[in-house]
Short mmCIF file of C-alpha atoms in Angstrom, two decimals:
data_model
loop_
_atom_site.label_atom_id
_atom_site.label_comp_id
_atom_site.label_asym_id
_atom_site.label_seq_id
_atom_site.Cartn_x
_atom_site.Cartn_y
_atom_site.Cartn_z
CA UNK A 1 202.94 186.90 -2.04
CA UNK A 2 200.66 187.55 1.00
CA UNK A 3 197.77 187.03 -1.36
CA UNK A 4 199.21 183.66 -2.27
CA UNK A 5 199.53 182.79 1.36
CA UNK A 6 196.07 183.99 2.33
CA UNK A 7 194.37 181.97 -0.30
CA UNK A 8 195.72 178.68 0.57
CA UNK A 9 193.99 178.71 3.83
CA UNK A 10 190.85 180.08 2.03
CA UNK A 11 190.81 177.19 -0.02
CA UNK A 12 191.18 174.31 2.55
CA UNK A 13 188.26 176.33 4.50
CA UNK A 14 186.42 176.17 1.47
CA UNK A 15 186.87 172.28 1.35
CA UNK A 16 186.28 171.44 5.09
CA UNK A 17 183.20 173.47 5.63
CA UNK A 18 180.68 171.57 3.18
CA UNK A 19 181.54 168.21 5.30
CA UNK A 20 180.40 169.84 8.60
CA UNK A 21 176.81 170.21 7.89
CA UNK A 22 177.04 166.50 6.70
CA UNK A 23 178.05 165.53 9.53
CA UNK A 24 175.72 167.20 12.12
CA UNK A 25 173.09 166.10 9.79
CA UNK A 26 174.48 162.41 9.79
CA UNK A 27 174.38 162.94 13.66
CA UNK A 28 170.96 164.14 14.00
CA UNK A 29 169.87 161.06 11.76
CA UNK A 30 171.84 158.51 14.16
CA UNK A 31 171.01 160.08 17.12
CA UNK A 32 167.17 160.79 17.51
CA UNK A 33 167.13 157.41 17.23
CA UNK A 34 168.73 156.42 19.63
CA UNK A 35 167.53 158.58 22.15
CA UNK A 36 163.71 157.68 21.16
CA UNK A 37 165.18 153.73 21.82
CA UNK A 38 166.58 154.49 24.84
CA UNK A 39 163.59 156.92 25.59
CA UNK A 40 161.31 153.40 25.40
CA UNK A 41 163.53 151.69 27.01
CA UNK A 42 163.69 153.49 30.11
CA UNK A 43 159.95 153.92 30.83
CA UNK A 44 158.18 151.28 28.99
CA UNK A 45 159.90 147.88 29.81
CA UNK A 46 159.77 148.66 33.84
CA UNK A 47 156.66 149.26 33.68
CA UNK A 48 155.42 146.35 31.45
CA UNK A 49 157.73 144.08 33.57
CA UNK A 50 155.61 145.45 36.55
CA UNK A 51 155.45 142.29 39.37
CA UNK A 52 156.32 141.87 43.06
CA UNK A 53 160.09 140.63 44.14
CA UNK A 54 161.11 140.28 47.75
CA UNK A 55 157.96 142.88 48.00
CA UNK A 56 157.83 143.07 52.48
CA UNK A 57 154.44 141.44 53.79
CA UNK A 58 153.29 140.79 57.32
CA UNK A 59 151.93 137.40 58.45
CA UNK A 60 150.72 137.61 61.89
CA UNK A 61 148.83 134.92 64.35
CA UNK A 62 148.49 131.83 65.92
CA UNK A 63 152.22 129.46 64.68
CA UNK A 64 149.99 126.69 62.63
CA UNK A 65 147.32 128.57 60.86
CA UNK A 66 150.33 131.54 60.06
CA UNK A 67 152.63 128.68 58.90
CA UNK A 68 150.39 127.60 56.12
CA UNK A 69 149.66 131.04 55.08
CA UNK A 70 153.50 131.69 54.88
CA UNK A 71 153.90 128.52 52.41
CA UNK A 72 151.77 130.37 50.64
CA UNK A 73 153.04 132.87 49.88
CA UNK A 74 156.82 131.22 49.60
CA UNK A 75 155.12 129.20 46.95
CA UNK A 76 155.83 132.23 44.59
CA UNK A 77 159.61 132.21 44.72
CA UNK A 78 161.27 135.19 44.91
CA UNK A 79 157.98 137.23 44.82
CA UNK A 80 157.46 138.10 48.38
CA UNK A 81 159.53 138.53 51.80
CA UNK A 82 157.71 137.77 54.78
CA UNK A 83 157.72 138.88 58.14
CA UNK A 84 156.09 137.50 60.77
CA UNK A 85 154.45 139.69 64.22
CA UNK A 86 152.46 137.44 66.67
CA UNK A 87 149.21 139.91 66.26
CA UNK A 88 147.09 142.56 64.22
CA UNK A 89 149.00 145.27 66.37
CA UNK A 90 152.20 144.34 65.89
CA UNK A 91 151.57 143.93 62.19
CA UNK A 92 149.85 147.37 62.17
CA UNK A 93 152.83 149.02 63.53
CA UNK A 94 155.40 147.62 61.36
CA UNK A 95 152.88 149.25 58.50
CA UNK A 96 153.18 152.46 60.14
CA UNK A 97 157.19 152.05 59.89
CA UNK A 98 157.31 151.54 56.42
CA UNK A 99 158.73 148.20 57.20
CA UNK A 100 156.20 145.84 54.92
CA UNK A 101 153.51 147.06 52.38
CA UNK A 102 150.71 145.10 54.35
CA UNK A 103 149.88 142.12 56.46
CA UNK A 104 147.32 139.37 56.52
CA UNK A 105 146.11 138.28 60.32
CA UNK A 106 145.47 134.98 60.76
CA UNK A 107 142.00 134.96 62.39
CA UNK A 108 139.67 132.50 64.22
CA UNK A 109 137.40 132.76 61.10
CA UNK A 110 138.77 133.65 57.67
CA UNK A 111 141.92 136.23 57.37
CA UNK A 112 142.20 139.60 57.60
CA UNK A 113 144.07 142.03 55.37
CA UNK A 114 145.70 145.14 56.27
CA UNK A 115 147.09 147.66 53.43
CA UNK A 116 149.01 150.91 53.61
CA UNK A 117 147.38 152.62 50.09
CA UNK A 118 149.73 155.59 51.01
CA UNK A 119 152.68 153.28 50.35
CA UNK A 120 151.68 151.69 47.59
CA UNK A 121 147.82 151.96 45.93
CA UNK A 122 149.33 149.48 43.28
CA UNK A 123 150.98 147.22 46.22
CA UNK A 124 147.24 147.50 48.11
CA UNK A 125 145.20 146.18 44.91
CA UNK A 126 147.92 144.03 43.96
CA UNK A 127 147.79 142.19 48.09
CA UNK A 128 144.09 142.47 48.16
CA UNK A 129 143.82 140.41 44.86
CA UNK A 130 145.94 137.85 45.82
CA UNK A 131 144.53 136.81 49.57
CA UNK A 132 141.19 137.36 48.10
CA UNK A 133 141.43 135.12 45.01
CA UNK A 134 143.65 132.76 47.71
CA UNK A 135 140.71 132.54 49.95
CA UNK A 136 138.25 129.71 49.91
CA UNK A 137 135.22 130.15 47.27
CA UNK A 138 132.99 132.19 49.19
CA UNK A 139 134.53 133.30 51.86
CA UNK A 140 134.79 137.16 52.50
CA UNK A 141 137.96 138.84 53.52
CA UNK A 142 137.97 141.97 55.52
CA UNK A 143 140.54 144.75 54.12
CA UNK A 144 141.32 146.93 56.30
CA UNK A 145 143.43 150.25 54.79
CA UNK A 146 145.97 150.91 57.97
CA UNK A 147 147.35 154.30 56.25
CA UNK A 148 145.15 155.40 53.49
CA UNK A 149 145.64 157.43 50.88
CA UNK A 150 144.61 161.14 50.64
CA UNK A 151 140.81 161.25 49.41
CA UNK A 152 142.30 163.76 46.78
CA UNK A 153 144.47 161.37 45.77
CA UNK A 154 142.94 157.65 46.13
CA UNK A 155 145.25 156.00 43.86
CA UNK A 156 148.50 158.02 43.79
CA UNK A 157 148.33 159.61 40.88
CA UNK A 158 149.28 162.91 42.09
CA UNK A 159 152.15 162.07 43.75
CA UNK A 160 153.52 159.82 40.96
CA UNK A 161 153.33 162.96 37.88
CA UNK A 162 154.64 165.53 40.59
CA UNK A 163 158.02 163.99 40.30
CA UNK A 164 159.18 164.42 36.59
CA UNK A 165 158.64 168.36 37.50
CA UNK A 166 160.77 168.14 40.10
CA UNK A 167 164.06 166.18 38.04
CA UNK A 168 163.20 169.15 35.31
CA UNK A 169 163.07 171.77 37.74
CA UNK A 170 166.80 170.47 38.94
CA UNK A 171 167.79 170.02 35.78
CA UNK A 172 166.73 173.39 34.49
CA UNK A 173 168.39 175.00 37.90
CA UNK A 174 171.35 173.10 37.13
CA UNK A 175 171.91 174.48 33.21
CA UNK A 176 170.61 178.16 33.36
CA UNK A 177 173.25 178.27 36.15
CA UNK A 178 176.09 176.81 33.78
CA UNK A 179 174.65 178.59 30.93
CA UNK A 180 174.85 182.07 32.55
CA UNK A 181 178.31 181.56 33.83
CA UNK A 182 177.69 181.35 37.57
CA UNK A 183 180.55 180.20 39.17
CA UNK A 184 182.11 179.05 42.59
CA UNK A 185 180.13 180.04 46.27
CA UNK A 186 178.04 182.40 43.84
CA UNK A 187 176.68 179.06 41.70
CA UNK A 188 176.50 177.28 45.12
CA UNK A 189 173.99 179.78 47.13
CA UNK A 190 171.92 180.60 43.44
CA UNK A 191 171.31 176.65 43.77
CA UNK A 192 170.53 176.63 47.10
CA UNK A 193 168.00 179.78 46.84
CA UNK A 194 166.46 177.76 44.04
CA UNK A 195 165.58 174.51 45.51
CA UNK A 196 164.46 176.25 48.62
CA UNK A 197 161.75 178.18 47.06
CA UNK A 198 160.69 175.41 44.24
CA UNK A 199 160.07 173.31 47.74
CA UNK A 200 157.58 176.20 49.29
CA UNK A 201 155.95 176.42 45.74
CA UNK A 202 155.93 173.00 45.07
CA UNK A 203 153.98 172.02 48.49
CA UNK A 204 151.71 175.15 48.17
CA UNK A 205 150.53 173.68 45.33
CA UNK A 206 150.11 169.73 46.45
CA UNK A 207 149.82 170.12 50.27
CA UNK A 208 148.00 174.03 50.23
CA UNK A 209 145.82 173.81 46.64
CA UNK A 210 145.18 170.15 45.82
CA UNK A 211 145.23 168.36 49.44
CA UNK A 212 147.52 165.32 47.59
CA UNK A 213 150.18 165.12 50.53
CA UNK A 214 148.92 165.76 54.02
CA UNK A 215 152.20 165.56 56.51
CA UNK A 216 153.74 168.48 58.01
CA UNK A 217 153.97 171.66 55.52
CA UNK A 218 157.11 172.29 56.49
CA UNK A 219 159.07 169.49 56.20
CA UNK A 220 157.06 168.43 52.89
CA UNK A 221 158.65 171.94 51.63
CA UNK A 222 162.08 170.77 52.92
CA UNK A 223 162.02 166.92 51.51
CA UNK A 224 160.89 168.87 47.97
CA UNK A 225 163.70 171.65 48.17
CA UNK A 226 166.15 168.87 48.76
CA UNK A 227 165.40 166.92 45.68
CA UNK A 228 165.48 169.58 43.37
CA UNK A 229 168.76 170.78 45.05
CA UNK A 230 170.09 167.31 45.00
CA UNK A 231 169.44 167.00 41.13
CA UNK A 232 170.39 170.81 40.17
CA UNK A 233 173.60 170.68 42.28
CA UNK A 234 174.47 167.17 40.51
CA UNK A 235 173.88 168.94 37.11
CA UNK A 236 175.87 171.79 37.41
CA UNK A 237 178.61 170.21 39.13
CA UNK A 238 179.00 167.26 36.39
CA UNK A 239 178.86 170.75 33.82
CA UNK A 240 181.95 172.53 36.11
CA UNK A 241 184.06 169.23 35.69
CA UNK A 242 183.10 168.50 31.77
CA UNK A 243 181.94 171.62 30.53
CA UNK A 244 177.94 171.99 28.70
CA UNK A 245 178.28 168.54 27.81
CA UNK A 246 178.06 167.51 31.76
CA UNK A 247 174.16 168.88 30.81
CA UNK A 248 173.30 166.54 28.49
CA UNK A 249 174.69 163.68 30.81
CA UNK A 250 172.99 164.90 33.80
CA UNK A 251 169.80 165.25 32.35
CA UNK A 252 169.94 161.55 30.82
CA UNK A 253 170.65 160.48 34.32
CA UNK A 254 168.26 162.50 36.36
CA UNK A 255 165.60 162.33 33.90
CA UNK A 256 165.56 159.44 31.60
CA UNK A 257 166.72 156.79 34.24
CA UNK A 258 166.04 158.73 37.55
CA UNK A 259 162.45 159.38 36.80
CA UNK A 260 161.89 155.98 35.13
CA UNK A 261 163.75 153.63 37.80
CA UNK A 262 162.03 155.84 40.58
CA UNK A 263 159.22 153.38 41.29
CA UNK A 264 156.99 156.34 42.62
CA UNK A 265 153.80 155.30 40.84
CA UNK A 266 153.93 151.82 41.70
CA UNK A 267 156.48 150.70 43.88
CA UNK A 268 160.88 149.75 43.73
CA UNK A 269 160.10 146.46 44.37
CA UNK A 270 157.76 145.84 41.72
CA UNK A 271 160.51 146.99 39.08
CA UNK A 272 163.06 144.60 37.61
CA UNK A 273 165.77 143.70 39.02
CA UNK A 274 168.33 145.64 39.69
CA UNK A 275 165.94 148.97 38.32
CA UNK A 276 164.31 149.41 41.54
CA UNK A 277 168.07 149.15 43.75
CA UNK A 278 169.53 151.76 41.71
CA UNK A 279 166.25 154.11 41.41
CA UNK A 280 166.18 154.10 45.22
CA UNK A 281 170.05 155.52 44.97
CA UNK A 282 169.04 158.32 42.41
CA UNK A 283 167.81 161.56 43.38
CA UNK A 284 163.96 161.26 41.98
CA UNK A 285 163.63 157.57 43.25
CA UNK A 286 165.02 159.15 46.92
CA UNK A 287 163.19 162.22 46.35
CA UNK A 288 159.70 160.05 45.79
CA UNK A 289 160.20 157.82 49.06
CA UNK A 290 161.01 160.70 50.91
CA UNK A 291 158.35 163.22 50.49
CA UNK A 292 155.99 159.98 51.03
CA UNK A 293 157.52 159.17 54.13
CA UNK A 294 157.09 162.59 55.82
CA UNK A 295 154.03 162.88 53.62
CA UNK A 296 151.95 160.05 55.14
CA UNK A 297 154.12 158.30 57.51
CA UNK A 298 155.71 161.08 59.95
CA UNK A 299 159.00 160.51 58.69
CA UNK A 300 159.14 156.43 59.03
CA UNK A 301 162.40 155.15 57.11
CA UNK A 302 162.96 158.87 55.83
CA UNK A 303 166.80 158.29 56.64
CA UNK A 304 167.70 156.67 54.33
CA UNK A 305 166.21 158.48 51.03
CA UNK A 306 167.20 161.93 53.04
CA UNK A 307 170.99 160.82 53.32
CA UNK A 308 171.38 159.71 49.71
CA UNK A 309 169.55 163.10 48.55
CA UNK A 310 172.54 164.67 51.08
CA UNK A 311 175.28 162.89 49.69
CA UNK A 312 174.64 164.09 46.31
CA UNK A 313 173.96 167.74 46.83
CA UNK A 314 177.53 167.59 49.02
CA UNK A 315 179.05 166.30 45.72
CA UNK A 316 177.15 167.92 43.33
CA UNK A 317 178.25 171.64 45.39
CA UNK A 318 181.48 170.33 46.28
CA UNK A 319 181.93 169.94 42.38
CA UNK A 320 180.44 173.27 41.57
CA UNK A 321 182.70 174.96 43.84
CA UNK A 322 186.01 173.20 42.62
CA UNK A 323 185.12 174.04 39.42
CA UNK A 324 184.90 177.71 39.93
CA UNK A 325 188.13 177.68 41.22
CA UNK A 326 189.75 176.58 37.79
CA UNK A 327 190.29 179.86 34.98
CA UNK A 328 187.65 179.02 32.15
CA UNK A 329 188.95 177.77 29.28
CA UNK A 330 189.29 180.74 27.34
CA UNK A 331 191.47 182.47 29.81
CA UNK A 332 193.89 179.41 29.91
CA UNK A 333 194.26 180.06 26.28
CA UNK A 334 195.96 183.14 26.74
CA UNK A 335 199.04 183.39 28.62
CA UNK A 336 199.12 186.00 31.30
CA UNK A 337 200.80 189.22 30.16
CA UNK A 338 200.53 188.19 26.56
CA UNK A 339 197.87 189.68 24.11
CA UNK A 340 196.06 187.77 22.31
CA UNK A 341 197.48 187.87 18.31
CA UNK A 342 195.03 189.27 16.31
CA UNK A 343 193.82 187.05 13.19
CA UNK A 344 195.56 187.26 9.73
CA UNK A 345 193.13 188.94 7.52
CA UNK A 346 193.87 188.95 3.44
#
């Protein structure tokens, strides 16, 4: 009799277990795919969509002359958002504060340009183009570079590969943490340790080694540390709340739309619409502005990128530590006081 009960279940086994491979192979087929497609997606239409809207620029001068060169550039709707300073000094120091890419003076002569190639080398070629090819045939225009770009670094480059390290370095924090069971305060601090000392090594290489970011070592090290902890500590927190599969989605996120929609290699508001908002309100988009506003700009408009970085490490530890609070789910199977029944063998 017990042999007749034991081989029912054999036989069911024996008809479910073919249909599993099947279907993890029907998966794979589907979903390569569709990563690859969402893969392209992600990185490739930005950046062949690349173009300036509401992109900040200066106009500074004398009201008539700067009035016409506004309508000029309002004659490309939606393209650019001027400002407008009544001199070269005024315009210079709103380049310093991050608070337009560049600025053409209005001179006595022909105008001047000034660029910020730290902000933006794309936004600088892309400015100097235009008022050049705007001016009259012949007529030279003096470009003046307000806050250059680090000789070891002209164009940005650098600065624009070193973040995709960093979302994999939080991302990687994030899952060995899940993966080897660290829970709770112990999670929290492991996260914390990490970040710190990817910062130190991160800026010993690009501040120390290869001279790409030039602002204060220290707080380089600290705007690094808290983009790694910002993306590891949202990883591992969306893993506490859905399990491994909290991996997966926080590497899509950080990675394949955070890196993507960051705008670090060109600028946010060269992206389309809304890709540049919501890169500036993911870790690697905040992480990029950050690190180049203490990086070339002594911290101008660093708020901002620093609070959303804050806001989600809070979440991502507050999430980390709620979850470590809660029994894993193979405890929860078992009552407490009750031994687990051992499997019917034939």
């Amino acid at each position: 009799m017990r042999a007749k009960q034991c081989a029912a279940p054999e036989r069911i086994w024996a008809a479910v277990t073919p249909a599993a491979p099947n279907r993890r192979a029907v998966a794979v087929i589907l979903l390569v795919p569709l990563i690859v497609t969402l893969s392209l997606w992600a990185f490739s239409w930005p950046a062949a969509r690349i173009a300036p809207r509401d992109l900040p620029v200066g106009v500074a001068g004398p009201a008539p002359a700067a009035d016409q060169l506004q309508q000029a550039f309002e004659q490309h709707e939606g393209a650019f958002e001027i400002h407008r300073y009544a001199d070269a000094a005024a315009a210079r120091e709103a380049i310093g504060d991050r608070v337009v890419y560049g600025a053409v003076v209005v001179t006595g002569k022909s105008p001047q340009l000034l660029t910020a190639s730290a902000a933006s080398p794309v936004v600088a070629q892309l400015l100097t183009e235009a008022v050049k090819g705007a001016a009259l045939a012949g007529a030279a225009v003096p470009v003046t570079d307000v806050v250059a770009a680090p000789k070891a670094d002209p164009r940005g480059a650098a600065l624009g590969a070193g973040i995709l390290p960093l979302a994999l370095a939080g991302v990687a924090a994030g899952a060995m943490i899940t993966l080897m069971g660290l829970r709770g305060s112990r999670a929290a601090l492991t996260l914390v340790g990490a970040a710190g000392l990817v910062g130190v090594a991160a800026t010993a290489i690009a501040h120390s080694w290869l001279g790409v970011i030039t602002g204060d070592w220290w707080t380089e090290a600290g705007a690094i540390g808290l983009t790694v902890l910002a993306i590891g500590s949202a990883v591992a927190g969306l893993a506490a709340l859905l399990g491994t599969k909290g991996i997966g989605l926080g590497a899509l996120l950080m990675v394949l739309l955070g890196n993507s929609f960051s705008g670090v290699t060109s600028a946010p508001e060269l992206l389309p619409e809304p890709v540049g908002a919501i890169g500036q309100w993911l870790p690697p988009g905040a992480g990029g502005s950050l690190l180049r506003s203490v990086a070339f700009f002594d911290g101008a408009a660093a708020s901002g990128a620093a609070l959303v970085l804050a806001a989600w490490a809070v979440l991502g530890l507050a999430a980390v530590l709620t979850g470590g609070r809660r029994k894993p789910k193979a405890e929860e199977a078992v009552a407490p006081g009750h031994a687990r029944e051992p499997a019917l063998t034939s």
